[in-house]
Amino acid sequence: MTKEIREYLALLEQFFSVEHSDEEKLEFREKLLKRIEFYQHERLIHLIVTMSFAVFFLLSLMMYLANSQIGLMLLTALLLVMLIAYIKHYYFLENSVQKMYKFYYKIENL
């Protein structure tokens, strides 16, 4: 997903580096709007997953602090690593969609 978004953002940069007719801009704007909708959905799903992992991490941390078992410590560490990865990916998704909004507004103003 990250590679796909980066490629699409590069395509957006390329589109704005060249002049286009009004018809091309309208067509591109509609395509961009569809992509934004797709990535918004992706962003929502990743927010839900990220928040779920945060809750699971906190629950396992509380269980580990109460019981101090090695298995719970390993589970807590695994959930923390996964949570960090999800936060990093969600941050990328959020920033990428915000960039797409800016491109959409730029086309809208043309």
XYZ file of C-alpha atoms in Angstrom:
110
model
C 0.000 0.000 0.000
C 2.818 2.385 0.858
C 4.443 1.885 -2.536
C 1.127 2.423 -4.310
C 0.449 5.673 -2.458
C 3.949 6.987 -3.107
C 3.582 6.217 -6.808
C 0.220 7.961 -6.933
C 1.574 11.040 -5.156
C 4.413 11.120 -7.709
C 1.788 10.928 -10.471
C -0.028 13.883 -8.903
C 3.196 15.890 -8.807
C 3.804 15.038 -12.445
C 0.273 16.017 -13.435
C 0.668 19.472 -11.917
C 4.052 20.043 -13.513
C 2.449 20.198 -16.982
C -0.391 22.311 -18.368
C -3.674 20.538 -19.111
C -6.998 21.431 -20.679
C -10.041 22.064 -18.516
C -11.553 18.763 -19.627
C -8.423 16.851 -18.574
C -8.432 18.621 -15.219
C -12.072 17.710 -14.594
C -11.456 14.101 -15.540
C -8.377 13.932 -13.346
C -10.262 15.584 -10.472
C -12.919 12.858 -10.567
C -10.261 10.139 -10.562
C -8.492 11.836 -7.676
C -11.730 12.058 -5.718
C -12.284 8.305 -6.166
C -8.741 7.595 -4.960
C -9.227 9.854 -1.952
C -12.403 7.962 -1.060
C -10.538 4.661 -1.323
C -7.660 5.862 0.841
C -10.064 7.409 3.379
C -11.629 3.993 3.808
C -8.184 2.443 4.170
C -7.291 5.092 6.727
C -10.443 4.384 8.752
C -9.747 0.645 8.806
C -6.167 1.255 9.927
C -7.352 3.628 12.645
C -9.662 0.944 13.999
C -6.906 -1.680 13.868
C -4.378 0.682 15.464
C -6.746 1.557 18.285
C -7.519 -2.138 18.810
C -3.828 -2.939 19.099
C -3.419 -0.061 21.554
C -6.196 -1.488 23.732
C -4.763 -5.014 23.501
C -1.325 -3.674 24.390
C -2.650 -1.825 27.443
C -4.628 -4.858 28.593
C -1.622 -7.154 28.241
C 0.570 -4.597 30.023
C -1.860 -4.438 32.945
C -2.015 -8.241 33.061
C 1.780 -8.442 33.016
C 2.102 -5.885 35.802
C -0.409 -7.858 37.873
C 1.079 -11.326 37.248
C 4.690 -10.801 36.068
C 4.714 -13.898 33.886
C 7.293 -14.222 31.103
C 4.611 -15.168 28.560
C 2.693 -11.985 29.265
C 5.885 -9.968 28.959
C 6.545 -11.488 25.522
C 2.947 -10.856 24.451
C 3.173 -7.258 25.643
C 6.453 -6.735 23.778
C 5.015 -8.265 20.591
C 1.918 -6.081 20.783
C 4.084 -3.007 21.368
C 6.173 -3.743 18.271
C 3.037 -4.275 16.188
C 1.437 -1.139 17.615
C 4.467 0.941 16.665
C 4.361 -0.465 13.128
C 0.644 0.311 12.819
C 1.102 3.837 14.164
C 3.881 4.446 11.650
C 1.731 3.175 8.767
C -1.329 5.123 9.930
C 0.780 8.282 10.172
C 1.905 7.731 6.571
C -1.695 7.145 5.423
C -2.950 10.235 7.210
C -0.266 12.504 5.774
C -0.678 11.073 2.274
C -4.427 11.629 2.256
C -3.879 15.183 3.495
C -1.522 15.765 0.545
C -4.184 14.403 -1.799
C -6.685 16.847 -0.321
C -4.307 19.678 -1.161
C -3.991 18.439 -4.745
C -7.766 18.168 -5.005
C -8.217 21.729 -3.757
C -5.562 22.864 -6.191
C -7.452 21.299 -9.113
C -10.720 22.706 -7.799
C -9.276 26.212 -7.828
C -7.974 25.950 -11.407
